[in-house]
XYZ file of C-alpha atoms in Angstrom:
645
model
C 25.634 -33.595 -34.702
C 23.694 -30.517 -33.336
C 24.681 -29.933 -30.091
C 22.262 -26.948 -28.187
C 23.543 -26.068 -24.799
C 20.875 -25.240 -22.191
C 21.257 -22.975 -18.919
C 19.212 -25.143 -17.088
C 17.869 -29.022 -17.224
C 13.892 -27.047 -17.802
C 14.899 -24.992 -20.707
C 16.886 -28.318 -21.829
C 13.910 -30.299 -21.890
C 11.842 -26.954 -23.682
C 14.039 -26.493 -25.793
C 13.723 -30.401 -26.091
C 10.287 -30.786 -26.973
C 10.198 -28.121 -29.614
C 12.484 -29.501 -31.930
C 10.420 -31.591 -34.053
C 11.425 -35.286 -34.040
C 10.976 -38.063 -31.408
C 13.302 -36.907 -28.628
C 15.117 -39.832 -25.467
C 17.622 -39.510 -23.369
C 21.129 -40.401 -23.068
C 23.539 -39.171 -20.424
C 23.497 -35.558 -19.560
C 21.693 -35.553 -22.980
C 18.072 -35.360 -25.072
C 18.731 -36.632 -28.491
C 16.665 -35.782 -30.846
C 17.483 -36.563 -34.502
C 20.611 -34.815 -35.627
C 20.483 -33.208 -32.713
C 21.720 -33.647 -28.319
C 19.970 -31.298 -26.141
C 22.590 -30.721 -22.633
C 22.562 -28.523 -19.867
C 24.373 -26.431 -17.341
C 23.315 -26.154 -13.170
C 23.677 -22.830 -13.798
C 27.733 -22.218 -12.919
C 29.698 -25.995 -13.831
C 32.850 -23.468 -13.077
C 33.848 -20.780 -10.704
C 36.394 -18.450 -9.753
C 39.911 -20.204 -8.376
C 40.961 -20.246 -4.863
C 43.669 -18.089 -4.094
C 45.894 -21.182 -3.823
C 45.510 -22.710 -7.104
C 47.184 -19.333 -8.111
C 50.198 -19.625 -5.111
C 50.141 -22.739 -2.275
C 50.709 -20.408 0.032
C 47.386 -18.682 -0.516
C 45.399 -21.743 1.363
C 47.094 -19.744 4.495
C 45.743 -16.300 5.221
C 48.010 -13.793 6.610
C 47.337 -9.821 5.766
C 51.047 -9.989 4.502
C 49.770 -11.381 1.217
C 47.264 -9.415 0.178
C 46.277 -7.898 -1.849
C 46.593 -11.167 -4.121
C 46.220 -10.156 -8.082
C 46.093 -12.555 -10.377
C 47.938 -11.933 -13.495
C 46.424 -16.076 -15.471
C 42.861 -15.762 -14.450
C 41.936 -19.834 -14.312
C 38.202 -20.876 -13.494
C 37.938 -24.312 -11.763
C 35.183 -26.983 -11.587
C 32.103 -26.844 -8.702
C 32.742 -29.989 -6.746
C 29.027 -31.058 -7.616
C 29.396 -30.130 -11.283
C 31.360 -32.433 -12.382
C 30.311 -35.251 -13.986
C 27.147 -33.113 -16.303
C 30.522 -31.223 -17.562
C 32.450 -34.838 -18.319
C 29.312 -34.756 -20.448
C 29.134 -31.992 -22.831
C 33.125 -32.456 -22.755
C 31.883 -35.690 -24.181
C 29.558 -34.450 -26.460
C 31.809 -31.814 -28.064
C 34.076 -34.116 -29.454
C 31.224 -34.896 -31.533
C 29.655 -32.133 -32.085
C 29.429 -29.563 -35.725
C 28.634 -26.686 -34.279
C 27.217 -25.540 -31.052
C 23.979 -23.725 -29.539
C 24.303 -21.223 -26.713
C 21.308 -21.441 -25.400
C 21.620 -19.366 -22.321
C 19.592 -17.177 -20.494
C 19.007 -14.441 -22.684
C 20.732 -11.964 -19.702
C 24.185 -11.070 -18.360
C 24.874 -13.643 -16.682
C 23.433 -16.397 -19.049
C 25.818 -14.807 -21.579
C 28.585 -16.613 -19.422
C 27.980 -18.813 -17.441
C 27.011 -21.246 -20.945
C 29.974 -19.348 -23.259
C 32.601 -20.229 -20.075
C 31.611 -24.070 -20.451
C 32.251 -23.700 -23.784
C 35.728 -22.186 -23.724
C 37.249 -23.815 -20.965
C 36.307 -27.053 -22.571
C 37.781 -25.325 -25.316
C 35.612 -25.500 -28.298
C 36.782 -23.432 -31.718
C 34.098 -24.733 -33.828
C 30.785 -22.160 -35.175
C 28.878 -20.632 -31.793
C 25.101 -19.776 -32.725
C 22.987 -17.929 -29.764
C 19.320 -19.358 -28.916
C 17.437 -17.024 -27.600
C 14.254 -17.800 -24.407
C 11.988 -15.839 -22.647
C 8.986 -18.268 -22.464
C 9.593 -21.870 -21.555
C 5.919 -22.444 -24.122
C 6.320 -24.216 -27.167
C 5.628 -21.282 -29.817
C 7.458 -19.368 -28.175
C 10.333 -21.610 -28.027
C 10.027 -22.630 -31.915
C 9.911 -19.348 -33.264
C 12.901 -19.372 -31.124
C 15.351 -22.347 -32.988
C 14.786 -21.253 -35.996
C 15.881 -17.582 -35.894
C 19.470 -17.736 -33.950
C 21.729 -15.159 -33.666
C 25.050 -15.621 -33.728
C 27.646 -15.822 -30.368
C 29.783 -13.495 -31.757
C 27.033 -10.521 -31.424
C 27.733 -11.326 -27.770
C 30.737 -11.079 -26.314
C 30.729 -7.912 -24.726
C 28.350 -9.109 -22.991
C 30.096 -11.849 -21.793
C 33.310 -9.612 -21.115
C 30.581 -7.789 -19.248
C 29.758 -10.729 -17.114
C 33.217 -12.568 -16.864
C 35.155 -8.307 -15.380
C 31.906 -8.632 -13.178
C 33.257 -11.992 -12.144
C 36.825 -10.810 -11.478
C 36.178 -8.018 -9.753
C 34.133 -9.478 -7.401
C 36.847 -11.864 -7.106
C 38.651 -10.107 -6.282
C 37.021 -7.406 -3.616
C 34.697 -9.740 -2.086
C 38.331 -12.041 -1.453
C 40.746 -9.658 -0.159
C 38.657 -7.187 1.330
C 37.075 -10.569 3.091
C 40.335 -12.042 4.488
C 41.685 -8.605 5.650
C 39.069 -8.187 8.345
C 38.089 -11.447 8.893
C 41.942 -11.243 9.794
C 42.077 -8.293 11.420
C 38.257 -9.457 13.731
C 40.349 -12.389 14.426
C 43.076 -10.323 16.232
C 40.311 -7.973 17.837
C 39.321 -11.305 19.694
C 36.232 -11.760 16.771
C 35.997 -15.484 16.223
C 34.935 -16.002 13.016
C 35.060 -15.229 8.840
C 33.806 -11.674 8.224
C 32.758 -11.548 4.984
C 33.112 -7.901 2.534
C 31.148 -7.719 -0.770
C 30.694 -5.430 -3.091
C 27.068 -5.576 -3.270
C 26.190 -6.880 0.214
C 27.861 -4.798 2.117
C 26.571 -1.441 0.856
C 23.061 -3.188 1.052
C 23.715 -4.778 4.888
C 24.706 -0.372 5.685
C 21.496 0.442 4.885
C 20.603 -1.730 7.204
C 22.791 -0.704 9.840
C 22.939 2.837 8.352
C 18.292 3.715 9.453
C 18.588 1.323 12.285
C 21.607 3.977 13.965
C 18.709 6.858 13.129
C 16.299 4.788 14.389
C 17.711 4.175 17.771
C 19.073 7.859 17.431
C 15.774 9.228 16.818
C 14.385 11.370 19.447
C 10.905 12.655 19.636
C 9.542 16.283 19.349
C 5.467 17.143 20.335
C 3.628 18.774 17.758
C 0.035 19.895 17.692
C -2.327 19.368 15.269
C -6.168 21.543 14.894
C -8.363 20.268 13.517
C -12.384 21.471 13.000
C -15.356 20.348 11.566
C -17.401 22.953 9.179
C -21.142 22.770 7.916
C -20.761 24.067 4.586
C -23.970 24.572 1.939
C -24.181 20.539 1.120
C -22.405 18.509 4.607
C -20.311 18.598 6.555
C -16.558 18.099 5.964
C -13.669 17.778 7.953
C -10.448 21.105 7.971
C -6.949 21.552 9.039
C -5.005 25.311 11.067
C -2.864 25.699 9.159
C -0.650 28.256 11.631
C 0.843 31.310 9.907
C 4.522 31.784 10.095
C 4.890 34.052 13.413
C 4.136 31.090 15.652
C 6.683 27.791 16.684
C 6.934 25.421 13.779
C 9.298 23.257 12.428
C 11.355 22.580 8.579
C 7.656 20.899 8.212
C 5.437 23.584 9.651
C 4.418 21.489 12.334
C 3.078 23.358 15.235
C 6.216 22.449 18.780
C 3.822 24.256 21.813
C -0.009 23.574 22.510
C -0.795 26.995 23.231
C -1.535 28.686 20.645
C -4.303 25.834 19.151
C -5.813 25.457 22.801
C -6.123 29.645 22.629
C -7.579 29.136 19.201
C -10.176 26.347 20.316
C -11.561 28.003 22.938
C -12.357 30.813 20.335
C -13.476 28.669 17.917
C -17.275 26.891 19.098
C -19.579 29.341 16.854
C -18.023 30.656 14.559
C -17.930 31.002 11.403
C -16.514 31.874 7.654
C -15.995 31.339 5.147
C -14.484 29.536 1.347
C -11.939 31.716 0.959
C -10.348 29.809 -1.886
C -11.444 26.861 -4.199
C -8.750 25.033 -6.304
C -10.130 21.413 -8.377
C -8.213 19.833 -11.461
C -8.843 17.667 -13.573
C -6.859 14.577 -13.946
C -5.684 11.067 -15.713
C -4.212 8.720 -14.498
C -2.748 5.463 -16.483
C -2.995 1.615 -15.029
C 0.092 0.599 -13.521
C 2.847 -0.467 -15.767
C 4.330 -4.832 -16.425
C 6.459 -5.720 -14.049
C 10.324 -6.111 -13.460
C 10.236 -7.894 -11.201
C 11.823 -5.941 -8.410
C 8.201 -3.993 -8.725
C 6.876 -7.738 -8.035
C 8.580 -8.742 -5.387
C 7.790 -4.210 -3.988
C 4.696 -5.419 -4.842
C 4.488 -8.722 -3.083
C 5.280 -8.104 0.192
C 4.033 -4.984 0.434
C -0.047 -7.189 -0.177
C 1.219 -10.188 1.046
C 3.763 -10.418 3.331
C 6.172 -12.563 1.137
C 10.195 -12.304 1.119
C 11.216 -11.235 -1.715
C 13.085 -14.660 -1.837
C 9.391 -16.280 -1.770
C 8.945 -13.984 -4.642
C 11.680 -14.945 -6.810
C 10.663 -19.206 -5.999
C 7.149 -18.236 -6.944
C 8.109 -16.861 -10.430
C 10.433 -19.376 -10.777
C 8.522 -21.670 -10.017
C 5.862 -20.159 -13.275
C 8.326 -19.862 -14.970
C 10.065 -23.304 -15.329
C 7.879 -26.204 -13.753
C 3.489 -24.349 -14.941
C 5.018 -22.282 -17.916
C 2.730 -19.441 -17.103
C 4.377 -16.462 -17.244
C 8.074 -15.197 -19.466
C 11.041 -14.851 -18.219
C 10.817 -12.876 -14.296
C 14.439 -12.522 -14.035
C 13.309 -8.965 -15.687
C 14.869 -5.793 -15.295
C 12.229 -3.808 -17.616
C 8.806 -2.517 -17.265
C 7.583 -2.618 -20.916
C 6.397 -5.634 -23.430
C 7.595 -5.691 -26.835
C 4.702 -3.990 -29.349
C 3.984 -7.204 -31.630
C 3.813 -8.475 -28.407
C 0.436 -7.257 -28.154
C -1.873 -8.271 -30.591
C -1.464 -11.777 -29.083
C -1.812 -9.951 -25.167
C -5.767 -10.745 -25.853
C -5.151 -14.279 -26.704
C -2.544 -14.550 -24.095
C -5.185 -12.978 -21.584
C -7.533 -15.503 -22.470
C -5.780 -18.451 -21.757
C -4.596 -16.876 -18.630
C -8.091 -15.748 -16.686
C -9.858 -18.541 -17.630
C -8.691 -20.447 -15.018
C -9.344 -18.201 -11.852
C -12.977 -16.376 -10.849
C -11.723 -13.223 -9.545
C -9.370 -12.988 -13.090
C -11.672 -13.948 -15.223
C -14.399 -11.336 -13.770
C -11.632 -9.253 -14.269
C -10.835 -10.372 -18.609
C -14.712 -9.374 -18.857
C -13.976 -5.606 -18.031
C -10.939 -5.041 -20.992
C -11.404 -3.896 -24.158
C -8.044 -5.315 -26.621
C -8.548 -1.689 -28.918
C -7.062 0.020 -26.128
C -3.437 0.640 -26.756
C -1.463 1.834 -23.687
C 2.150 3.267 -23.132
C 3.726 -0.769 -22.060
C 3.346 -1.621 -25.667
C 6.929 -0.313 -26.200
C 9.647 -1.394 -28.559
C 12.505 1.444 -28.097
C 12.104 0.360 -23.749
C 12.576 -3.408 -23.985
C 16.386 -4.785 -24.182
C 16.785 -8.286 -23.449
C 14.126 -8.886 -21.727
C 10.024 -7.153 -20.785
C 8.332 -7.125 -18.827
C 6.808 -9.656 -17.146
C 3.964 -10.838 -18.490
C 0.864 -14.299 -18.391
C 2.201 -17.260 -21.460
C -1.221 -17.434 -22.518
C -1.254 -21.247 -21.056
C -4.567 -21.598 -18.764
C -3.719 -22.011 -15.463
C -4.664 -25.130 -12.947
C -4.990 -23.633 -9.747
C -5.421 -26.465 -7.861
C -1.756 -27.233 -8.720
C -0.397 -23.695 -7.781
C 0.728 -23.040 -3.797
C -0.539 -19.686 -2.793
C 2.008 -17.380 -2.822
C 2.984 -18.968 -6.887
C -0.927 -18.432 -7.015
C -1.056 -14.766 -5.262
C 2.506 -13.889 -7.447
C 0.911 -14.848 -11.171
C -2.896 -12.923 -9.849
C -0.341 -10.435 -9.759
C 2.099 -10.911 -13.090
C -1.676 -11.117 -14.782
C -3.895 -8.184 -12.756
C -1.111 -5.788 -14.442
C -0.846 -6.646 -18.242
C -4.365 -7.353 -17.807
C -5.142 -3.195 -16.132
C -2.940 -1.625 -19.503
C -6.900 -2.531 -21.080
C -8.698 -0.637 -18.750
C -9.509 2.722 -18.778
C -7.153 5.688 -17.396
C -8.857 6.553 -13.355
C -10.128 10.070 -14.114
C -10.939 11.876 -10.655
C -11.177 15.492 -10.214
C -9.103 16.300 -7.212
C -10.007 19.233 -4.974
C -7.774 21.441 -2.463
C -10.610 24.565 -0.044
C -8.639 26.999 1.928
C -11.511 28.359 4.584
C -10.163 31.970 6.257
C -12.460 32.013 10.207
C -11.718 34.223 13.382
C -8.817 35.190 10.734
C -7.272 32.421 10.448
C -6.503 29.419 7.523
C -7.900 26.290 7.683
C -7.706 23.286 4.727
C -9.296 20.767 3.545
C -8.622 18.602 0.457
C -10.122 15.720 -0.973
C -10.759 14.034 -4.186
C -13.399 12.401 -6.693
C -13.855 9.759 -8.338
C -15.160 10.511 -12.121
C -14.188 7.452 -13.911
C -12.303 4.702 -11.526
C -10.411 2.738 -14.847
C -7.720 0.194 -14.283
C -8.721 1.178 -10.286
C -10.760 -1.710 -8.614
C -9.014 -4.244 -10.189
C -5.899 -2.564 -7.047
C -7.562 -1.336 -4.467
C -7.359 -3.200 -0.693
C -9.068 -0.774 0.703
C -12.116 1.641 -0.366
C -11.160 5.898 -0.524
C -11.823 8.033 1.468
C -15.211 9.692 1.350
C -15.173 13.182 -1.060
C -15.464 16.327 -0.169
C -19.158 17.367 -0.432
C -20.135 20.307 -3.616
C -18.488 23.833 -2.806
C -18.732 26.602 -4.141
C -15.522 29.627 -3.918
C -17.297 32.764 -1.180
C -19.813 30.255 0.821
C -20.254 30.715 4.465
C -18.904 28.144 6.248
C -19.839 27.739 10.972
C -17.862 25.698 13.069
C -20.107 22.919 14.460
C -16.371 21.426 16.713
C -12.886 21.557 17.739
C -10.012 19.943 19.070
C -6.072 19.979 19.299
C -4.516 16.638 18.736
C -1.247 15.656 20.108
C 0.747 14.194 18.311
C 4.734 13.173 18.634
C 7.083 12.704 15.509
C 8.218 8.885 14.545
C 11.182 7.244 13.913
C 11.765 6.299 9.837
C 10.476 2.444 9.238
C 12.764 0.071 9.877
C 13.202 -1.750 6.393
C 11.378 -4.989 5.287
C 11.425 -7.118 2.468
C 9.489 -4.274 0.530
C 11.511 -1.207 1.286
C 14.777 -3.251 1.080
C 14.164 -3.673 -2.644
C 13.075 -0.132 -3.525
C 16.649 0.934 -2.095
C 18.737 -0.987 -3.614
C 16.022 -0.374 -7.006
C 16.371 4.032 -6.401
C 19.908 4.135 -4.770
C 21.125 7.722 -5.917
C 18.061 8.756 -2.950
C 20.802 7.711 -0.454
C 24.002 9.462 -2.104
C 25.223 12.524 -0.791
C 26.833 13.875 -4.307
C 25.406 15.839 -5.557
C 26.482 14.907 -8.780
C 26.711 11.720 -8.135
C 23.255 10.969 -7.219
C 22.324 12.480 -11.163
C 24.277 9.543 -12.611
C 23.034 7.075 -10.042
C 19.647 8.101 -11.277
C 19.504 6.822 -14.787
C 21.150 3.564 -13.336
C 20.384 0.282 -12.454
C 20.495 0.856 -9.323
C 21.899 -1.805 -6.553
C 22.396 -5.414 -7.268
C 20.198 -6.770 -10.128
C 16.688 -8.158 -10.294
C 18.576 -12.330 -10.140
C 20.372 -11.115 -7.014
C 18.771 -8.818 -5.030
C 16.784 -11.460 -2.755
C 19.502 -13.545 -2.954
C 21.918 -10.650 -1.473
C 19.016 -9.884 2.018
C 19.339 -13.633 2.351
C 23.301 -13.968 2.708
C 23.219 -11.668 5.109
C 20.656 -13.526 6.874
C 22.144 -16.634 6.508
C 25.833 -14.744 7.842
C 23.479 -13.552 10.473
C 24.298 -10.055 9.339
C 20.808 -9.721 9.953
C 17.542 -11.057 11.079
C 13.655 -10.961 10.210
C 12.044 -9.144 13.510
C 8.320 -10.568 11.889
C 8.834 -8.516 8.491
C 11.438 -6.428 9.683
C 15.637 -6.404 8.556
C 17.418 -5.365 11.099
C 21.354 -5.512 11.827
C 22.413 -7.575 14.123
C 25.675 -7.012 16.496
C 28.188 -9.132 13.806
C 26.891 -7.235 11.544
C 27.056 -3.226 13.137
C 29.739 -4.487 14.140
C 31.453 -4.299 10.483
C 29.893 -2.079 8.786
C 31.627 0.282 11.632
C 35.036 -1.401 11.433
C 34.823 -1.192 6.970
C 36.476 2.927 5.522
C 33.067 3.810 5.028
C 33.627 4.323 1.438
C 32.878 0.038 1.123
C 30.074 0.323 3.177
C 28.461 3.175 1.039
C 26.982 2.381 -2.002
C 27.880 4.449 -4.514
C 31.148 2.626 -5.385
C 28.851 -0.461 -5.883
C 26.670 2.015 -7.905
C 29.126 3.043 -10.388
C 30.295 -0.517 -11.052
C 27.390 -1.808 -12.641
C 27.768 2.004 -14.748
C 30.932 0.902 -16.068
C 30.120 -2.903 -16.848
C 26.366 -1.559 -17.923
C 29.695 0.322 -20.954
C 30.990 -3.421 -20.806
C 27.849 -5.050 -21.950
C 26.980 -1.697 -24.531
C 29.115 -0.004 -25.759
C 32.193 -2.455 -25.555
C 34.390 -0.494 -23.797
C 37.579 -2.210 -22.580
C 36.884 -4.115 -19.289
C 41.295 -3.289 -18.650
C 40.483 0.207 -17.343
C 38.367 -0.729 -14.466
C 39.978 -3.348 -13.407
C 43.397 -1.473 -13.087
C 41.076 1.221 -10.771
C 39.772 -1.285 -8.642
C 43.235 -2.765 -7.957
C 43.998 0.661 -6.695
C 40.939 1.160 -5.290
C 41.594 -1.945 -3.059
C 45.433 -1.263 -1.908
C 43.514 1.970 -1.061
C 40.814 0.388 1.586
C 43.844 -2.193 1.943
C 45.554 0.005 4.015
C 42.738 1.233 6.445
C 41.554 -2.143 8.024
C 42.472 -0.744 11.198
C 42.609 -3.479 14.650
C 41.972 -0.956 16.806
C 39.251 0.237 15.061
C 37.769 -2.845 14.811
C 38.041 -4.142 18.562
C 36.316 -0.537 19.249
C 33.817 -1.370 16.135
C 33.471 -4.594 18.099
C 32.693 -3.189 21.837
C 30.005 -0.458 20.692
C 28.376 -1.967 18.116
C 24.725 -2.173 19.180
C 22.067 -4.334 17.299
C 20.480 -7.732 17.748
C 21.866 -10.697 18.633
C 21.165 -13.083 15.299
C 20.131 -17.142 15.519
C 21.863 -19.436 16.929
C 23.041 -21.643 13.914
C 23.875 -25.624 13.933
C 27.643 -26.383 13.387
C 28.574 -27.842 9.592
C 30.932 -31.136 11.084
C 34.215 -31.327 9.367
C 37.007 -33.427 9.296
C 39.578 -30.304 8.756
C 42.136 -30.074 11.495
C 42.863 -26.511 13.205
C 45.480 -23.800 12.248
C 48.542 -24.087 14.484
C 49.086 -21.480 13.555
C 49.095 -18.308 16.581
C 45.785 -16.150 17.029
C 47.379 -13.542 17.929
C 49.683 -13.020 15.046
C 46.167 -12.710 13.152
C 47.905 -14.723 10.190
C 46.631 -18.479 10.597
C 43.530 -19.013 8.196
C 40.976 -19.048 10.640
C 38.723 -22.448 10.876
C 35.486 -21.322 9.058
C 37.481 -20.002 6.159
C 34.007 -22.495 4.013
C 32.110 -20.208 4.316
C 31.614 -18.917 0.601
C 32.971 -15.232 -0.865
C 30.738 -13.027 -0.821
C 30.132 -11.507 -4.875
């Protein structure tokens, strides 16, 4: 009997539907001929808690730290025991096993750890599916691979899981205990990704709070030229009081020049015109989609991920969504026209855009060399029933289809124009652009283009018909929202000060992964470290205090982004995990040595931030620890909260 183990029930159903023969359900599986298709429910196993290694660790004590397992153990998740038992029973009957986890690091881990945990010693094949439509699944079933080829991917995921446990368990216990000593009643969770993300928000909020607006002044003129009118702006010479961005800091020079301008004339001293072509934006990765959907539709990162999962699993309208790639396989190019015709026929807007597509075009999006375990998000070709989609699902679907459809539109062509006028011996500048061919742009436009400059000729005269001085102020940085925080996590090198690390991180995948970024934001909200103010994400007092109390290295992105590089080396270059884990343990010891009650007390006293919304207390029959609070040795009452990753 062949046993196929899928990552989740929806994938198991898609596999069973693609197998020849009639399918019937049995306990924990679908039977099709001599094949049984069973499933996990996400992770069926998790890292064992500290007290599984030593019962003494059930009590939280600083002198236990760091807790370092010698022989790692997994334990079933409480709600997964029934399905785990079903897989155990099926494995006893199997002659071959097929691993059908999602085609990524975590998908490799969560099925393979079950196979190892249940003691299977026989052959294992690997089934890679990124599209749940029947033709794609049939094709994947015909091209099974040897699971041994993916052992380095498994080791990377296993190493990530162990490293997260070491980091989260030890630092969360340490800072919770010193927090108790400093008067904070509750768990202070620390994670290798969530804490640097919180640090980004806390530091941005601090910049906003400390910001001192500075006035500056701008002078504009409306000019009459040979073929119309335009507005130009004064560029003061360096002898005027300017800031580092060339803004005028004192009003009198602008006011004095404005008083001389009525009736003045000059000439167009220099005209620059450059013809430019701009290709369509690439198809989406998940994070790029989350950024655009947040900006356009005010959707949270989690709402976009949930919509994508539904479009993939329930409606089968898009390919695998948790992708970090923005390119498509070259082999998909010949199938794209049929897929887009199917995807667009259920929607008036998409159908109109389809009419402008030229399928003889080939953009740079089709590139096998840029495709890894996943390709960019794309429509499967299934015709959508838009009446069955929620507003969020419909909007996200249109974005995904639009970005693939745009690959068959011509480039945007425009002429960029820069004009410099000399009037009364002063420099005035104007710039604009003239659209020559809108190409793909109408599919993306949300507002009208600014009117182009009139036709200009270098040396022509210009007369002042109006002028004015505007008094402005510098503005603080914008608070993070879902779009900007996801973008910051994608481009984390911008927030790194060390030049060498910055260069290295420009080539990395950023902070977190496509599959985890939305969850990280939601975790910080659930734990009361962030709050939403309309669309803005702001730190709470507790979140700000935690960042202030931690060593700076624990709240900055360098460490965790470099972690991802080390894990990638394990996955792609078969690097050994042990040097990475040994280095992490050395780091942990240094961080634990920095746990300081006085610093925690000071942070709790001085932290600036918002109040977290009150959360309902969870009923529990567990007795409170009778240990003395002031020693920091008692187990906190809220220990049941999950330790972060």
